[in-house]
PDB file of C-alpha atoms in Angstrom:
ATOM      1  CA  MET A   1     -31.820 -55.931  -2.608  1.00 60.00           C
ATOM      2  CA  ILE A   2     -31.825 -53.858   0.043  1.00 69.00           C
ATOM      3  CA  ALA A   3     -28.653 -53.003   1.141  1.00 66.00           C
ATOM      4  CA  VAL A   4     -28.328 -53.042   5.068  1.00 60.00           C
ATOM      5  CA  PRO A   5     -25.665 -50.815   7.047  1.00 62.00           C
ATOM      6  CA  ALA A   6     -23.282 -52.756   8.820  1.00 57.00           C
ATOM      7  CA  LYS A   7     -23.735 -52.961  12.512  1.00 56.00           C
ATOM      8  CA  ARG A   8     -21.180 -50.597  14.474  1.00 57.00           C
ATOM      9  CA  PRO A   9     -19.170 -52.724  16.722  1.00 53.00           C
ATOM     10  CA  PRO A  10     -19.770 -51.343  20.604  1.00 68.00           C
ATOM     11  CA  VAL A  11     -17.302 -48.823  21.800  1.00 77.00           C
ATOM     12  CA  PRO A  12     -15.001 -50.815  24.140  1.00 87.00           C
ATOM     13  CA  LEU A  13     -15.339 -50.007  28.076  1.00 93.00           C
ATOM     14  CA  SER A  14     -12.405 -48.346  29.677  1.00 95.00           C
ATOM     15  CA  ARG A  15     -11.865 -46.240  32.812  1.00 94.00           C
ATOM     16  CA  GLU A  16     -12.104 -43.265  30.589  1.00 95.00           C
ATOM     17  CA  ARG A  17     -15.266 -43.699  29.252  1.00 96.00           C
ATOM     18  CA  ILE A  18     -16.734 -45.033  32.904  1.00 97.00           C
ATOM     19  CA  ILE A  19     -15.630 -41.505  34.370  1.00 96.00           C
ATOM     20  CA  ASP A  20     -17.258 -39.523  31.538  1.00 96.00           C
ATOM     21  CA  ALA A  21     -20.344 -41.696  32.063  1.00 96.00           C
ATOM     22  CA  ALA A  22     -20.813 -40.855  35.525  1.00 96.00           C
ATOM     23  CA  LEU A  23     -19.639 -37.397  35.775  1.00 95.00           C
ATOM     24  CA  HIS A  24     -22.306 -37.128  33.288  1.00 94.00           C
ATOM     25  CA  ILE A  25     -25.004 -38.708  35.717  1.00 94.00           C
ATOM     26  CA  ALA A  26     -23.684 -36.888  38.806  1.00 92.00           C
ATOM     27  CA  ASP A  27     -23.803 -33.385  37.011  1.00 89.00           C
ATOM     28  CA  GLY A  28     -27.280 -34.226  35.319  1.00 87.00           C
ATOM     29  CA  GLN A  29     -28.995 -36.323  38.370  1.00 87.00           C
ATOM     30  CA  GLY A  30     -26.698 -36.093  40.974  1.00 86.00           C
ATOM     31  CA  LEU A  31     -24.167 -37.753  43.086  1.00 90.00           C
ATOM     32  CA  ARG A  32     -27.204 -39.887  45.128  1.00 90.00           C
ATOM     33  CA  ARG A  33     -28.427 -41.227  41.729  1.00 91.00           C
ATOM     34  CA  LEU A  34     -25.166 -42.480  40.548  1.00 95.00           C
ATOM     35  CA  THR A  35     -25.115 -46.254  41.046  1.00 95.00           C
ATOM     36  CA  MET A  36     -23.451 -48.982  39.336  1.00 95.00           C
ATOM     37  CA  ARG A  37     -26.707 -50.146  37.606  1.00 95.00           C
ATOM     38  CA  ARG A  38     -27.289 -46.970  36.293  1.00 96.00           C
ATOM     39  CA  LEU A  39     -23.697 -46.193  34.954  1.00 96.00           C
ATOM     40  CA  GLY A  40     -24.134 -49.738  33.658  1.00 95.00           C
ATOM     41  CA  ASP A  41     -27.273 -48.531  31.748  1.00 95.00           C
ATOM     42  CA  ALA A  42     -25.455 -45.601  30.518  1.00 95.00           C
ATOM     43  CA  LEU A  43     -22.993 -47.231  29.319  1.00 95.00           C
ATOM     44  CA  GLN A  44     -25.171 -50.060  27.848  1.00 93.00           C
ATOM     45  CA  VAL A  45     -22.999 -52.784  29.700  1.00 94.00           C
ATOM     46  CA  GLU A  46     -23.859 -54.607  32.557  1.00 92.00           C
ATOM     47  CA  ALA A  47     -22.886 -53.325  35.960  1.00 92.00           C
ATOM     48  CA  MET A  48     -20.433 -56.240  36.898  1.00 93.00           C
ATOM     49  CA  ALA A  49     -18.439 -55.372  33.617  1.00 93.00           C
ATOM     50  CA  ILE A  50     -17.375 -52.217  35.367  1.00 95.00           C
ATOM     51  CA  TYR A  51     -15.666 -53.793  38.201  1.00 93.00           C
ATOM     52  CA  HIS A  52     -13.276 -55.053  35.499  1.00 92.00           C
ATOM     53  CA  HIS A  53     -12.103 -51.390  35.426  1.00 94.00           C
ATOM     54  CA  LEU A  54     -12.612 -50.212  38.933  1.00 94.00           C
ATOM     55  CA  PRO A  55     -11.789 -53.498  41.368  1.00 92.00           C
ATOM     56  CA  ARG A  56     -12.758 -51.788  44.386  1.00 92.00           C
ATOM     57  CA  GLY A  57     -16.514 -51.095  42.581  1.00 91.00           C
ATOM     58  CA  LYS A  58     -18.459 -47.641  43.323  1.00 93.00           C
ATOM     59  CA  GLU A  59     -15.749 -46.731  46.183  1.00 94.00           C
ATOM     60  CA  ALA A  60     -12.902 -46.833  43.348  1.00 95.00           C
ATOM     61  CA  LEU A  61     -15.495 -45.146  41.010  1.00 96.00           C
ATOM     62  CA  MET A  62     -15.744 -42.219  43.543  1.00 96.00           C
ATOM     63  CA  ASP A  63     -12.053 -41.923  44.096  1.00 95.00           C
ATOM     64  CA  ALA A  64     -11.522 -41.319  40.425  1.00 96.00           C
ATOM     65  CA  LEU A  65     -14.341 -39.092  40.150  1.00 96.00           C
ATOM     66  CA  ALA A  66     -12.749 -36.831  42.871  1.00 96.00           C
ATOM     67  CA  GLU A  67      -9.071 -37.548  41.408  1.00 95.00           C
ATOM     68  CA  HIS A  68     -10.518 -36.386  37.538  1.00 95.00           C
ATOM     69  CA  VAL A  69     -12.080 -32.859  38.510  1.00 95.00           C
ATOM     70  CA  THR A  70      -9.160 -31.801  40.956  1.00 95.00           C
ATOM     71  CA  THR A  71      -6.279 -33.031  38.476  1.00 95.00           C
ATOM     72  CA  VAL A  72      -5.417 -29.853  36.705  1.00 94.00           C
ATOM     73  CA  GLU A  73      -1.909 -28.878  34.771  1.00 91.00           C
ATOM     74  CA  VAL A  74      -0.646 -25.472  33.854  1.00 92.00           C
ATOM     75  CA  ASP A  75       2.409 -25.160  31.550  1.00 92.00           C
ATOM     76  CA  PRO A  76       4.703 -22.899  33.765  1.00 89.00           C
ATOM     77  CA  ALA A  77       5.758 -21.034  30.424  1.00 90.00           C
ATOM     78  CA  THR A  78       2.628 -18.913  30.464  1.00 89.00           C
ATOM     79  CA  ALA A  79       3.677 -17.475  33.717  1.00 89.00           C
ATOM     80  CA  ALA A  80       7.051 -15.898  34.927  1.00 87.00           C
ATOM     81  CA  THR A  81       6.466 -15.039  38.562  1.00 95.00           C
ATOM     82  CA  TRP A  82       4.893 -17.033  41.408  1.00 96.00           C
ATOM     83  CA  GLN A  83       2.011 -15.060  42.003  1.00 96.00           C
ATOM     84  CA  ASP A  84       1.495 -15.476  38.039  1.00 96.00           C
ATOM     85  CA  ARG A  85       1.709 -19.444  38.582  1.00 96.00           C
ATOM     86  CA  ALA A  86      -0.294 -19.462  41.623  1.00 96.00           C
ATOM     87  CA  ARG A  87      -2.810 -17.469  39.734  1.00 97.00           C
ATOM     88  CA  ALA A  88      -2.892 -19.796  36.628  1.00 96.00           C
ATOM     89  CA  TRP A  89      -3.200 -23.114  38.951  1.00 96.00           C
ATOM     90  CA  ALA A  90      -6.157 -21.323  41.059  1.00 97.00           C
ATOM     91  CA  ARG A  91      -8.179 -20.751  37.878  1.00 96.00           C
ATOM     92  CA  ALA A  92      -7.634 -23.925  35.863  1.00 96.00           C
ATOM     93  CA  SER A  93      -8.881 -25.499  39.410  1.00 96.00           C
ATOM     94  CA  ARG A  94     -12.094 -23.586  39.891  1.00 96.00           C
ATOM     95  CA  ALA A  95     -12.738 -24.293  35.923  1.00 95.00           C
ATOM     96  CA  ALA A  96     -12.095 -27.890  36.696  1.00 95.00           C
ATOM     97  CA  LEU A  97     -14.220 -27.990  39.565  1.00 95.00           C
ATOM     98  CA  LEU A  98     -17.169 -26.208  38.162  1.00 93.00           C
ATOM     99  CA  GLU A  99     -17.086 -28.063  34.817  1.00 92.00           C
ATOM    100  CA  HIS A 100     -18.491 -30.775  36.943  1.00 93.00           C
ATOM    101  CA  PRO A 101     -20.562 -29.590  40.066  1.00 90.00           C
ATOM    102  CA  GLY A 102     -21.975 -32.603  40.782  1.00 88.00           C
ATOM    103  CA  VAL A 103     -18.686 -34.237  42.215  1.00 92.00           C
ATOM    104  CA  LEU A 104     -17.432 -31.106  44.111  1.00 92.00           C
ATOM    105  CA  SER A 105     -18.402 -33.120  47.265  1.00 91.00           C
ATOM    106  CA  LEU A 106     -16.063 -35.743  46.685  1.00 93.00           C
ATOM    107  CA  ALA A 107     -13.246 -33.243  45.903  1.00 93.00           C
ATOM    108  CA  LEU A 108     -14.149 -31.771  49.090  1.00 93.00           C
ATOM    109  CA  THR A 109     -13.998 -34.798  51.028  1.00 94.00           C
ATOM    110  CA  LYS A 110     -11.648 -37.368  49.395  1.00 94.00           C
ATOM    111  CA  PRO A 111      -7.835 -36.905  50.053  1.00 94.00           C
ATOM    112  CA  PRO A 112      -5.914 -36.368  46.694  1.00 94.00           C
ATOM    113  CA  LYS A 113      -4.499 -39.581  45.319  1.00 92.00           C
ATOM    114  CA  GLY A 114      -2.810 -40.612  41.691  1.00 93.00           C
ATOM    115  CA  SER A 115      -2.689 -37.862  39.305  1.00 94.00           C
ATOM    116  CA  ALA A 116      -4.156 -35.511  41.452  1.00 95.00           C
ATOM    117  CA  LEU A 117      -1.432 -35.881  43.858  1.00 95.00           C
ATOM    118  CA  ILE A 118       1.280 -35.641  41.525  1.00 96.00           C
ATOM    119  CA  ALA A 119      -0.428 -32.231  40.244  1.00 95.00           C
ATOM    120  CA  ILE A 120      -0.208 -30.858  43.368  1.00 96.00           C
ATOM    121  CA  GLY A 121       3.374 -32.097  43.538  1.00 96.00           C
ATOM    122  CA  GLU A 122       3.874 -30.140  40.284  1.00 96.00           C
ATOM    123  CA  GLN A 123       2.399 -27.103  41.549  1.00 96.00           C
ATOM    124  CA  THR A 124       4.449 -26.948  44.727  1.00 97.00           C
ATOM    125  CA  GLU A 125       7.582 -27.247  42.907  1.00 96.00           C
ATOM    126  CA  GLN A 126       6.753 -24.494  40.139  1.00 95.00           C
ATOM    127  CA  LEU A 127       5.813 -21.988  42.538  1.00 96.00           C
ATOM    128  CA  ARG A 128       9.168 -22.974  44.462  1.00 96.00           C
ATOM    129  CA  GLU A 129      11.171 -22.279  40.912  1.00 95.00           C
ATOM    130  CA  ALA A 130       9.269 -19.244  40.464  1.00 94.00           C
ATOM    131  CA  GLY A 131      10.592 -17.854  43.729  1.00 94.00           C
ATOM    132  CA  ALA A 132       7.554 -18.263  46.162  1.00 95.00           C
ATOM    133  CA  GLY A 133       8.480 -18.215  50.158  1.00 92.00           C
ATOM    134  CA  ASP A 134       6.707 -21.526  51.188  1.00 96.00           C
ATOM    135  CA  PRO A 135       5.494 -22.907  48.295  1.00 97.00           C
ATOM    136  CA  ALA A 136       3.609 -25.638  50.094  1.00 97.00           C
ATOM    137  CA  GLY A 137       2.250 -23.534  51.946  1.00 97.00           C
ATOM    138  CA  ALA A 138       0.838 -21.336  49.450  1.00 97.00           C
ATOM    139  CA  VAL A 139      -0.837 -24.686  47.521  1.00 97.00           C
ATOM    140  CA  ARG A 140      -2.552 -25.572  50.691  1.00 97.00           C
ATOM    141  CA  ALA A 141      -3.907 -21.922  50.786  1.00 97.00           C
ATOM    142  CA  LEU A 142      -4.796 -22.025  47.191  1.00 97.00           C
ATOM    143  CA  ARG A 143      -6.312 -25.296  47.382  1.00 97.00           C
ATOM    144  CA  ALA A 144      -8.759 -24.332  50.498  1.00 97.00           C
ATOM    145  CA  TYR A 145      -9.391 -20.903  48.561  1.00 98.00           C
ATOM    146  CA  VAL A 146     -10.437 -22.460  45.467  1.00 97.00           C
ATOM    147  CA  PHE A 147     -12.827 -25.332  47.221  1.00 96.00           C
ATOM    148  CA  GLY A 148     -14.555 -22.641  49.230  1.00 95.00           C
ATOM    149  CA  SER A 149     -14.763 -20.404  46.915  1.00 95.00           C
ATOM    150  CA  VAL A 150     -16.350 -22.822  44.085  1.00 94.00           C
ATOM    151  CA  ALA A 151     -18.606 -24.321  47.105  1.00 92.00           C
ATOM    152  CA  VAL A 152     -19.869 -20.858  47.753  1.00 92.00           C
ATOM    153  CA  GLU A 153     -20.557 -20.305  44.114  1.00 91.00           C
ATOM    154  CA  VAL A 154     -21.988 -23.788  43.264  1.00 89.00           C
ATOM    155  CA  GLN A 155     -24.605 -22.848  46.687  1.00 86.00           C
ATOM    156  CA  GLN A 156     -25.405 -19.247  45.329  1.00 84.00           C
ATOM    157  CA  SER A 157     -26.079 -20.320  41.552  1.00 81.00           C
ATOM    158  CA  GLY A 158     -28.836 -22.490  42.437  1.00 77.00           C
ATOM    159  CA  TRP A 159     -27.191 -25.428  40.800  1.00 74.00           C
ATOM    160  CA  ALA A 160     -27.883 -27.839  43.369  1.00 72.00           C
ATOM    161  CA  ASP A 161     -31.785 -27.421  44.089  1.00 71.00           C
ATOM    162  CA  PRO A 162     -33.607 -29.972  42.435  1.00 66.00           C
ATOM    163  CA  ASP A 163     -36.067 -27.856  41.237  1.00 65.00           C
ATOM    164  CA  ALA A 164     -34.488 -24.593  39.333  1.00 63.00           C
ATOM    165  CA  GLU A 165     -33.973 -24.794  35.801  1.00 67.00           C
ATOM    166  CA  VAL A 166     -30.024 -23.943  36.665  1.00 61.00           C
ATOM    167  CA  ARG A 167     -27.652 -25.699  33.772  1.00 69.00           C
ATOM    168  CA  ASP A 168     -24.280 -23.716  34.341  1.00 72.00           C
ATOM    169  CA  ALA A 169     -22.827 -23.780  38.112  1.00 74.00           C
ATOM    170  CA  ARG A 170     -20.841 -20.217  37.207  1.00 77.00           C
ATOM    171  CA  THR A 171     -21.823 -16.903  37.900  1.00 78.00           C
ATOM    172  CA  ALA A 172     -20.547 -13.717  36.910  1.00 83.00           C
ATOM    173  CA  GLU A 173     -20.723 -12.591  40.274  1.00 88.00           C
ATOM    174  CA  GLY A 174     -18.688 -15.477  41.614  1.00 89.00           C
ATOM    175  CA  GLU A 175     -15.870 -14.908  39.174  1.00 92.00           C
ATOM    176  CA  ARG A 176     -15.489 -11.376  40.204  1.00 94.00           C
ATOM    177  CA  ASP A 177     -15.823 -12.608  43.741  1.00 95.00           C
ATOM    178  CA  PHE A 178     -13.174 -15.494  43.075  1.00 96.00           C
ATOM    179  CA  GLU A 179     -10.853 -12.953  41.290  1.00 96.00           C
ATOM    180  CA  HIS A 180     -10.864 -10.515  44.159  1.00 97.00           C
ATOM    181  CA  GLY A 181     -10.429 -13.000  46.928  1.00 97.00           C
ATOM    182  CA  LEU A 182      -7.368 -14.452  44.871  1.00 98.00           C
ATOM    183  CA  ASP A 183      -5.785 -11.329  44.768  1.00 97.00           C
ATOM    184  CA  ALA A 184      -6.171 -10.781  48.213  1.00 97.00           C
ATOM    185  CA  LEU A 185      -4.740 -14.418  48.931  1.00 97.00           C
ATOM    186  CA  ILE A 186      -1.919 -13.574  47.089  1.00 97.00           C
ATOM    187  CA  ALA A 187      -1.112 -10.534  48.252  1.00 96.00           C
ATOM    188  CA  GLY A 188      -0.851 -11.748  51.714  1.00 95.00           C
ATOM    189  CA  LEU A 189       1.356 -14.928  50.637  1.00 94.00           C
ATOM    190  CA  GLY A 190       3.602 -12.294  49.392  1.00 84.00           C
ATOM    191  CA  GLY A 191       4.042 -10.667  52.710  1.00 54.00           C
TER     192      GLY A 191
END
């Protein structure tokens, strides 16, 4: 008698699994190709099953994706001065956005909600605790700088060109430009 391997139970559907699959589609095929049907196919479920986890449907999915790529955490113990904390937050934000360039447009256009809004509050408090003169203003300036810098880097990398074979939106030039601009911004915030 031939032993038949036991069938694996399906992986339960969860909000995290939905977001991971949506990020994979958006990064690989573009945000316009992200449909609830395509997402359901990727998850091997009916598209309607997704609505149990995201009752507002595609709008809730877009909000969740924006929240995912804009929620970053930095351990304040690793940076003593407000300038070092600001650099750590900016670098972490840049890395999160460049990891999923397919949803950059959502990060740029969706207002922060949920965990992203909490992270902004934590960033402001960490900068205040470290002695920043205007921590809320510094956070606004840092977010604007990071979002703009990443948008330019993604554009220059050719990542969004459907005919290009670019797999990574990061570039060495973008890294240098980002650090140079970050130094200038932080110097300006300190003055």
